[in-house]
Tab-separated table of C-alpha atoms and ligand atoms in Angstrom:
chain	number	residue	atom	x	y	z
A	1	MET	CA	65.321	21.718	174.271
A	2	ASN	CA	66.317	20.219	171.619
A	3	SER	CA	70.680	19.994	171.106
A	4	ILE	CA	73.092	21.873	169.243
A	5	ALA	CA	73.208	19.314	165.872
A	6	ASN	CA	70.143	21.318	164.970
A	7	PHE	CA	72.264	24.175	164.399
A	8	GLU	CA	74.869	21.951	162.801
A	9	ALA	CA	72.199	21.174	160.417
A	10	MET	CA	70.869	24.870	160.318
A	11	LEU	CA	74.800	25.160	158.977
A	12	ALA	CA	74.642	22.668	156.777
A	13	GLY	CA	72.053	23.039	154.468
A	14	SER	CA	72.732	26.843	154.696
A	15	LEU	CA	75.576	25.638	152.091
A	16	ASN	CA	74.156	23.718	150.361
A	17	LEU	CA	76.291	20.541	152.292
A	18	GLU	CA	75.775	17.005	151.320
A	19	GLU	CA	78.503	13.540	152.059
A	20	PRO	CA	81.046	14.203	152.473
A	21	TRP	CA	81.093	17.950	152.669
A	22	TYR	CA	80.086	18.050	156.512
A	23	VAL	CA	80.749	20.589	159.054
A	24	SER	CA	83.470	20.089	160.753
A	25	GLY	CA	82.875	23.257	163.623
A	26	ALA	CA	82.426	26.477	163.876
A	27	SER	CA	83.593	28.910	166.228
A	28	PHE	CA	83.120	32.692	167.661
A	29	ASP	CA	85.851	34.865	166.969
A	30	GLU	CA	86.234	37.267	169.000
A	31	LYS	CA	88.915	40.019	167.991
A	32	GLU	CA	87.139	39.816	164.501
A	33	LEU	CA	83.906	40.154	165.782
A	34	ALA	CA	83.194	37.564	163.417
A	35	LEU	CA	81.766	33.060	163.926
A	36	ARG	CA	83.561	30.634	161.313
A	37	ILE	CA	82.512	27.666	160.399
A	38	HIS	CA	84.892	25.038	158.896
A	39	ILE	CA	84.204	22.454	156.620
A	40	GLY	CA	85.844	18.965	156.026
A	41	ILE	CA	85.995	16.763	153.420
A	42	ARG	CA	85.244	12.272	153.689
A	43	LYS	CA	88.604	10.741	154.020
A	44	ASP	CA	87.926	8.028	151.866
A	45	ALA	CA	85.083	9.478	149.015
A	46	ALA	CA	85.907	9.586	145.330
A	47	PHE	CA	84.728	12.487	143.470
A	48	VAL	CA	84.069	12.196	139.797
A	49	CYS	CA	86.294	14.826	137.601
A	50	PRO	CA	85.197	18.010	137.005
A	51	GLU	CA	86.527	18.852	133.979
A	52	CYS	CA	84.989	14.976	132.032
A	53	GLY	CA	83.269	13.389	134.695
A	54	GLY	CA	85.695	10.403	134.222
A	55	THR	CA	86.571	8.410	137.464
A	56	THR	CA	89.296	9.928	139.718
A	57	ARG	CA	91.520	8.779	142.791
A	58	ARG	CA	91.805	11.926	145.412
A	59	PHE	CA	95.318	14.094	145.329
A	60	GLY	CA	95.495	15.097	148.733
A	61	TYR	CA	93.981	18.798	149.371
A	62	GLU	CA	94.643	23.076	147.960
A	63	LYS	CA	97.883	24.109	149.649
A	64	LYS	CA	95.694	26.733	152.108
A	65	GLU	CA	93.100	26.658	153.517
A	66	ARG	CA	90.042	28.934	151.705
A	67	ALA	CA	87.060	31.367	153.730
A	68	TRP	CA	84.504	32.395	151.964
A	69	ARG	CA	81.981	35.025	153.281
A	70	HIS	CA	78.718	33.350	154.403
A	71	GLY	CA	75.281	35.014	155.029
A	72	ASP	CA	75.598	36.773	158.714
A	73	CYS	CA	74.134	34.751	161.529
A	74	MET	CA	72.972	37.125	164.728
A	75	PHE	CA	74.650	40.252	162.669
A	76	TYR	CA	78.125	38.523	162.634
A	77	PRO	CA	79.503	37.969	159.516
A	78	VAL	CA	79.780	34.068	159.109
A	79	TYR	CA	82.816	33.171	157.428
A	80	VAL	CA	83.933	29.441	156.195
A	81	HIS	CA	86.350	27.514	156.371
A	82	CYS	CA	88.081	24.928	154.005
A	83	ARG	CA	91.105	23.048	152.152
A	84	ARG	CA	89.501	21.112	149.198
A	85	PRO	CA	89.799	18.300	148.162
A	86	ARG	CA	92.493	17.588	144.848
A	87	VAL	CA	91.571	14.984	142.411
A	88	VAL	CA	94.311	13.320	139.725
A	89	CYS	CA	91.911	12.496	136.618
A	90	PRO	CA	94.204	9.750	134.370
A	91	HIS	CA	92.929	11.942	131.317
A	92	CYS	CA	92.417	15.942	132.695
A	93	GLY	CA	96.255	15.851	135.348
A	94	VAL	CA	95.317	17.411	138.453
A	95	LYS	CA	91.890	18.910	139.725
A	96	GLN	CA	90.534	21.352	142.354
A	97	ILE	CA	87.248	20.118	143.174
A	98	ASN	CA	84.692	22.909	144.089
A	99	ALA	CA	82.661	23.404	147.589
A	100	PRO	CA	79.002	22.580	146.999
A	101	TYR	CA	78.198	25.947	148.831
A	102	GLU	CA	80.965	28.873	146.332
A	103	ARG	CA	81.309	29.883	142.172
A	104	LYS	CA	84.405	29.722	141.042
A	105	ASN	CA	86.189	32.424	141.600
A	106	SER	CA	84.191	33.732	144.105
A	107	ARG	CA	84.722	34.880	147.700
A	108	PHE	CA	81.449	34.733	148.637
A	109	THR	CA	79.016	31.840	149.240
A	110	LEU	CA	76.299	31.040	146.579
A	111	LEU	CA	73.814	32.000	149.706
A	112	PHE	CA	75.354	35.317	149.843
A	113	GLU	CA	75.276	35.947	146.477
A	114	GLY	CA	71.686	35.182	146.427
A	115	TYR	CA	71.303	38.130	148.821
A	116	ALA	CA	73.154	40.153	147.457
A	117	MET	CA	71.288	39.938	144.386
A	118	LEU	CA	67.792	40.316	146.208
A	119	ILE	CA	69.083	43.442	147.687
A	120	VAL	CA	70.741	45.084	145.790
A	121	ALA	CA	67.802	45.030	143.149
A	122	ASP	CA	66.030	47.562	145.249
A	123	MET	CA	68.443	49.844	146.932
A	124	ASN	CA	71.700	51.341	145.427
A	125	VAL	CA	74.972	49.386	145.072
A	126	ALA	CA	76.657	51.813	147.320
A	127	LYS	CA	74.447	51.042	150.002
A	128	THR	CA	73.767	47.821	149.095
A	129	ALA	CA	77.855	46.805	149.788
A	130	ALA	CA	77.789	49.036	153.470
A	131	LEU	CA	74.653	47.311	154.946
A	132	LEU	CA	75.691	43.938	153.449
A	133	ARG	CA	79.801	44.666	154.449
A	134	CYS	CA	81.282	44.017	151.156
A	135	ASP	CA	83.388	46.056	149.465
A	136	GLU	CA	81.634	47.620	145.926
A	137	LYS	CA	83.710	46.518	143.422
A	138	ALA	CA	83.012	42.715	144.897
A	139	LEU	CA	79.309	43.531	144.710
A	140	THR	CA	78.669	44.996	141.726
A	141	SER	CA	81.277	41.658	140.177
A	142	ILE	CA	78.412	39.286	142.030
A	143	LEU	CA	75.762	41.227	140.114
A	144	ARG	CA	77.559	41.693	136.325
A	145	TYR	CA	78.034	37.589	136.668
A	146	TRP	CA	74.702	36.745	137.254
A	147	VAL	CA	72.689	38.982	135.307
A	148	ASN	CA	74.976	38.577	132.660
A	149	LYS	CA	74.464	34.720	133.121
A	150	ALA	CA	70.226	35.400	133.090
A	151	VAL	CA	70.587	37.199	129.648
A	152	ALA	CA	73.113	34.739	127.733
A	153	ASP	CA	70.750	32.022	128.447
A	154	MET	CA	67.456	34.376	127.593
A	155	ASP	CA	65.528	32.668	124.573
A	156	LEU	CA	64.104	34.945	122.453
A	157	GLU	CA	62.564	32.556	119.669
A	158	ASP	CA	59.017	33.538	120.699
A	159	VAL	CA	59.333	36.703	120.451
A	160	ALA	CA	57.400	38.971	118.131
A	161	MET	CA	55.848	42.132	119.568
A	162	LEU	CA	58.686	44.287	119.972
A	163	ALA	CA	59.118	48.376	121.573
A	164	ILE	CA	62.845	50.382	121.017
A	165	ASP	CA	63.928	53.397	123.282
A	166	GLU	CA	66.800	55.252	124.103
A	167	THR	CA	67.253	56.613	127.427
A	168	SER	CA	69.831	58.320	128.672
A	169	PHE	CA	72.320	57.298	131.344
A	170	LYS	CA	75.563	59.854	133.148
A	171	ARG	CA	73.149	62.871	132.859
A	172	GLY	CA	72.094	62.865	129.883
A	173	HIS	CA	75.083	62.570	128.168
A	174	LYS	CA	75.488	58.789	126.893
A	175	TYR	CA	72.381	57.766	125.507
A	176	VAL	CA	71.614	53.337	124.916
A	177	THR	CA	69.084	51.559	122.691
A	178	VAL	CA	66.555	49.816	125.168
A	179	VAL	CA	64.258	47.250	123.421
A	180	ILE	CA	61.197	45.656	124.342
A	181	ASP	CA	59.622	42.009	123.907
A	182	ALA	CA	55.939	44.396	124.528
A	183	ALA	CA	54.628	40.931	125.025
A	184	LYS	CA	56.472	39.428	127.887
A	185	ARG	CA	56.586	43.317	128.730
A	186	ARG	CA	60.755	42.856	129.737
A	187	VAL	CA	64.300	44.356	128.675
A	188	ILE	CA	65.665	41.801	126.232
A	189	ASP	CA	68.851	44.125	125.336
A	190	VAL	CA	70.404	46.458	126.405
A	191	GLU	CA	73.037	48.606	123.142
A	192	LYS	CA	75.347	51.776	123.324
A	193	ASP	CA	74.377	54.749	121.795
A	194	ARG	CA	70.828	55.298	119.518
A	195	ASP	CA	71.343	55.091	116.039
A	196	ARG	CA	71.430	52.225	113.790
A	197	GLU	CA	74.209	50.125	114.656
A	198	ALA	CA	72.582	49.584	118.059
A	199	VAL	CA	69.302	48.508	116.284
A	200	ARG	CA	71.796	46.260	114.049
A	201	ARG	CA	73.107	44.690	116.791
A	202	PHE	CA	70.632	43.793	118.404
A	203	VAL	CA	69.615	42.001	115.464
A	204	GLU	CA	72.578	39.658	115.854
A	205	THR	CA	71.258	38.955	119.419
A	206	LEU	CA	67.737	37.954	118.843
A	207	SER	CA	69.169	35.543	115.968
A	208	ALA	CA	72.090	34.505	118.341
A	209	LYS	CA	69.064	33.265	120.688
A	210	GLY	CA	67.087	31.917	118.811
A	211	GLY	CA	64.458	34.296	117.399
A	212	ASP	CA	63.852	35.939	113.795
A	213	PRO	CA	64.383	39.686	112.936
A	214	GLN	CA	61.779	37.700	110.019
A	215	ALA	CA	58.821	36.577	112.258
A	216	ILE	CA	58.835	40.038	114.152
A	217	THR	CA	54.925	41.920	113.203
A	218	HIS	CA	54.962	44.540	115.328
A	219	VAL	CA	57.595	47.547	116.642
A	220	THR	CA	56.762	50.517	118.021
A	221	SER	CA	59.071	53.406	118.938
A	222	ASP	CA	60.021	57.077	118.121
A	223	MET	CA	60.470	58.894	115.267
A	224	SER	CA	64.436	58.752	115.255
A	225	LYS	CA	65.724	59.124	111.944
A	226	SER	CA	68.135	56.728	113.062
A	227	TYR	CA	66.070	53.590	114.461
A	228	LEU	CA	63.328	54.136	111.609
A	229	PRO	CA	65.161	53.001	108.538
A	230	ALA	CA	66.538	50.642	110.357
A	231	ILE	CA	63.446	48.771	111.247
A	232	ALA	CA	62.216	48.549	108.004
A	233	LYS	CA	65.628	47.169	106.800
A	234	HIS	CA	66.008	44.306	109.513
A	235	PHE	CA	62.137	43.636	110.592
A	236	PRO	CA	60.645	43.595	106.652
A	237	ASN	CA	57.614	41.842	108.706
A	238	ALA	CA	56.269	44.037	110.810
A	239	LEU	CA	54.428	46.981	111.472
A	240	ASN	CA	56.342	49.976	112.729
A	241	ILE	CA	53.906	51.974	114.773
A	242	ILE	CA	55.277	55.235	116.059
A	243	ASP	CA	54.686	55.536	119.505
A	244	LYS	CA	51.459	57.343	121.318
A	245	PHE	CA	53.922	58.296	123.981
A	246	HIS	CA	56.288	59.728	121.628
A	247	VAL	CA	53.442	61.744	119.630
A	248	LYS	CA	52.292	63.269	122.677
A	249	LYS	CA	55.847	64.587	124.153
A	250	THR	CA	56.623	66.362	120.586
A	251	MET	CA	53.071	68.550	121.288
A	252	LEU	CA	53.388	68.977	124.622
A	253	ASP	CA	57.267	69.933	123.567
A	254	ALA	CA	55.607	72.908	121.106
A	255	LEU	CA	53.637	73.639	123.441
A	256	ASP	CA	55.670	74.328	126.688
A	257	GLU	CA	57.365	76.507	123.476
A	258	VAL	CA	54.236	78.593	122.971
A	259	ARG	CA	54.360	78.677	126.168
A	260	LYS	CA	57.508	80.314	126.884
A	261	ALA	CA	57.015	82.279	124.235
A	262	GLU	CA	53.544	84.177	125.179
A	263	GLN	CA	55.561	84.646	128.616
A	264	LYS	CA	57.642	86.913	126.889
A	265	GLU	CA	55.328	88.760	125.019
A	266	VAL	CA	52.632	89.738	127.594
A	267	SER	CA	53.747	91.454	131.311
A	268	ASP	CA	51.625	89.788	133.793
A	269	LYS	CA	53.189	86.746	132.595
A	270	LYS	CA	53.780	84.987	137.078
A	271	ALA	CA	50.045	83.054	136.831
A	272	LEU	CA	51.470	81.726	133.211
A	273	PHE	CA	54.500	80.752	134.399
A	274	GLN	CA	53.098	79.056	137.793
A	275	GLY	CA	50.214	77.209	136.090
A	276	ARG	CA	53.156	76.121	133.597
A	277	ARG	CA	52.555	72.332	134.661
A	278	LEU	CA	48.539	72.477	134.298
A	279	PHE	CA	48.638	72.496	130.835
A	280	MET	CA	50.381	69.133	131.189
A	281	ILE	CA	47.743	67.676	132.191
A	282	PRO	CA	44.709	66.267	129.901
A	283	GLU	CA	41.882	67.162	130.568
A	284	GLY	CA	40.216	64.285	131.592
A	285	LYS	CA	42.356	63.382	134.837
A	286	MET	CA	42.238	67.138	136.345
A	287	THR	CA	40.439	68.487	139.457
A	288	THR	CA	37.505	70.499	138.901
A	289	GLU	CA	39.948	72.871	140.737
A	290	GLN	CA	42.361	72.535	138.303
A	291	SER	CA	39.131	72.509	135.170
A	292	ALA	CA	39.022	76.633	136.642
A	293	LYS	CA	42.491	77.687	136.964
A	294	LEU	CA	42.871	76.092	133.266
A	295	ALA	CA	40.443	78.076	131.757
A	296	GLU	CA	40.616	81.334	133.522
A	297	LEU	CA	44.450	80.871	132.971
A	298	SER	CA	43.550	80.372	129.284
A	299	LYS	CA	41.657	83.616	129.000
A	300	ARG	CA	43.981	85.137	130.694
A	301	TYR	CA	47.130	83.101	127.615
A	302	PRO	CA	44.977	82.614	124.568
A	303	LYS	CA	47.789	80.832	122.455
A	304	THR	CA	48.692	78.331	125.360
A	305	GLY	CA	45.208	78.073	125.820
A	306	ARG	CA	44.989	77.376	122.423
A	307	ALA	CA	47.653	75.280	122.243
A	308	TYR	CA	45.983	73.644	125.110
A	309	ARG	CA	43.350	72.590	123.348
A	310	ILE	CA	44.767	70.713	120.590
A	311	ILE	CA	46.685	68.663	122.392
A	312	ALA	CA	43.227	67.696	123.644
A	313	ALA	CA	42.485	67.492	120.240
A	314	LEU	CA	45.858	64.848	119.954
A	315	ASP	CA	43.950	63.039	123.467
A	316	ASP	CA	41.087	62.873	120.710
A	317	PHE	CA	42.540	61.565	117.940
A	318	TYR	CA	43.657	58.901	119.966
A	319	GLU	CA	40.447	57.486	121.560
A	320	SER	CA	39.142	56.360	117.774
A	321	LYS	CA	37.047	53.718	117.058
A	322	THR	CA	38.281	52.562	113.560
A	323	MET	CA	40.557	53.473	111.618
A	324	GLU	CA	38.447	55.745	109.578
A	325	GLU	CA	37.676	57.853	112.506
A	326	ALA	CA	41.403	57.887	113.179
A	327	ARG	CA	42.515	59.226	109.723
A	328	SER	CA	39.639	62.304	110.000
A	329	ALA	CA	40.640	62.998	112.990
A	330	LEU	CA	44.039	63.219	112.174
A	331	ASP	CA	43.934	64.934	108.964
A	332	SER	CA	41.737	67.733	111.329
A	333	LEU	CA	44.265	67.945	113.078
A	334	TYR	CA	46.630	68.832	110.743
A	335	SER	CA	45.135	71.302	109.573
A	336	TRP	CA	43.801	73.158	112.333
A	337	MET	CA	47.523	73.322	113.402
A	338	ARG	CA	48.640	74.362	110.572
A	339	ARG	CA	45.952	77.358	110.993
A	340	CYS	CA	46.254	78.185	114.832
A	341	ARG	CA	49.276	80.583	114.115
A	342	LEU	CA	51.448	79.389	116.627
A	343	LYS	CA	54.500	78.536	115.125
A	344	PRO	CA	56.100	75.850	117.433
A	345	MET	CA	52.460	73.578	116.507
A	346	LYS	CA	53.067	74.457	113.043
A	347	GLU	CA	56.239	72.850	112.681
A	348	ALA	CA	54.571	69.851	114.682
A	349	ALA	CA	52.263	69.674	112.295
A	350	GLU	CA	54.111	68.851	110.033
A	351	THR	CA	55.937	66.556	112.249
A	352	LEU	CA	53.129	64.763	112.235
A	353	LYS	CA	52.224	64.628	108.395
A	354	ARG	CA	55.930	62.696	108.386
A	355	HIS	CA	55.160	60.437	110.295
A	356	ARG	CA	51.126	60.557	109.122
A	357	GLU	CA	51.446	56.482	108.452
A	358	LYS	CA	53.264	54.961	111.509
A	359	ILE	CA	51.373	57.048	113.295
A	360	LEU	CA	47.869	55.592	112.359
A	361	ASN	CA	48.936	52.406	112.020
A	362	TYR	CA	48.182	52.017	116.622
A	363	PHE	CA	45.202	52.075	115.169
A	364	GLN	CA	45.530	48.461	114.198
A	365	SER	CA	46.736	46.810	117.070
A	366	ARG	CA	47.136	49.288	119.821
A	367	LEU	CA	50.711	48.764	120.934
A	368	THR	CA	52.065	51.774	122.542
A	369	ASN	CA	55.803	51.518	124.508
A	370	ALA	CA	55.830	49.766	127.545
A	371	ILE	CA	58.658	52.102	128.017
A	372	SER	CA	56.935	54.639	128.161
A	373	GLU	CA	55.184	53.507	130.746
A	374	GLY	CA	55.583	50.922	133.864
A	375	ILE	CA	59.486	50.047	132.584
A	376	ASN	CA	60.060	53.340	131.992
A	377	SER	CA	59.665	54.233	135.667
A	378	LEU	CA	61.944	50.937	136.694
A	379	ILE	CA	64.389	52.390	133.946
A	380	GLN	CA	64.793	55.837	135.695
A	381	ALA	CA	64.741	53.865	139.362
A	382	ALA	CA	67.660	51.793	137.835
A	383	LYS	CA	69.632	54.750	136.871
A	384	ARG	CA	69.172	56.092	140.925
A	385	LYS	CA	70.647	52.399	141.462
A	386	ALA	CA	73.976	52.384	138.883
A	387	ARG	CA	74.594	55.241	140.589
A	388	GLY	CA	76.983	54.613	142.647
A	389	TYR	CA	79.415	53.172	139.107
A	390	ASN	CA	78.392	54.413	136.444
A	391	THR	CA	79.420	52.815	134.109
A	392	LEU	CA	77.638	51.777	130.409
A	393	GLU	CA	78.328	47.914	132.004
A	394	GLY	CA	76.173	48.430	135.488
A	395	PHE	CA	74.317	51.455	134.416
A	396	THR	CA	72.910	48.289	131.451
A	397	ALA	CA	73.137	45.641	134.174
A	398	MET	CA	70.771	46.995	136.251
A	399	ILE	CA	68.400	47.996	133.926
A	400	TYR	CA	68.509	43.901	132.911
A	401	LEU	CA	67.730	43.363	136.858
A	402	VAL	CA	64.568	45.687	137.409
A	403	ALA	CA	62.812	45.220	134.235
A	404	GLY	CA	64.429	42.321	132.001
A	405	LYS	CA	62.460	39.489	134.513
A	406	LEU	CA	65.365	37.678	134.131
A	407	ASP	CA	65.809	33.752	135.217
A	408	LEU	CA	68.566	34.400	137.792
A	409	ALA	CA	70.499	30.817	138.509
A	410	VAL	CA	71.639	32.134	142.324
A	411	PRO	CA	69.543	30.533	144.861
A	412	HIS	CA	67.353	32.452	146.512
A	413	PRO	CA	67.475	32.659	150.360
A	414	PHE	CA	64.327	32.224	151.807
A	415	GLY	CA	63.722	29.522	149.428
A	416	ALA	CA	61.342	31.249	147.199
A	417	SER	CA	61.358	33.000	144.140
B	501	ZN	ZN1	88.360	14.591	133.586
């Protein structure tokens, strides 16, 4: 057997201790059921001034011993105890020296915080706090600190393609604007509200982090009256593309209205109601069984069936190989929708017409809002995780954490990244 000295080295390693810091003792507190590690500092060690980096002389220790919560050991909570040294700097006066395992003003060790950041990215705050046996407020402040630091350090210099979208929080009562770097598929900004001001604030952030609004080449967005003029104003060199998922959503909403209206008209409404989700599935993605069922429903409910075929034509439009093909497909879709005698579809046709050029811009770059695909599901998960502390700040921090591809400067407990 090796000696217990290995254990001491492990403790020191987990605390990032180097000379002149050392583990002076460890004991099991039977009353509190916790492991207590005591840290000492060599008496003759010199420290540079934490303020100016100059030479100092030692000036005793802080008055009261402090304790930091560290990672558990054999499921017992571990506390690190230390009276940290103080120094006198000829320029800065008396200064407190921080321990190598701490972040200023935190009651947790860096390793604990690194572990907490790993867990909180996968679990909600309340569960993480229960698992780690720390309070939610403390956990939230750890989360905010590391996320805010990484967000502040984000470099947006080479950002050229944006996706701008909105997402709701607080059960749909409030909205935020989420900006995505489409090339790197990461969230680079979250702004409150979904208006022109949100876009303007993003432009400020972009410029402050090395980006250039003039260098933005592509922006995908929805058809909102707030975003479109702001995009045109702030990104004069960008191709604005209406995101295809938003176009599809407008059409699916219209289909749903057609279906509801038809349900009111017919006596046999049950089958239509039961089959309503079937009409949301693209033709090519159905099983043979589903296709047969849909064909039957379309016969029984011809209006909803017609609306479904219009959606299929929209899918075909997006399959166009060239801009010419796309133009003519969109025009025939539009005239079909105008003549289809389904009011919601006629209204949707006007929306398509109003945004015709921006919809067609898709065929110049084939960019879509990544947010509508992978990132959106991450954001939905962030919403669930942020539920414990339903504030804008908490929600924002969670979005960045799960979808920002942040470079967190916190140590990783397993040495990996
Ligand atoms: Zn100094």
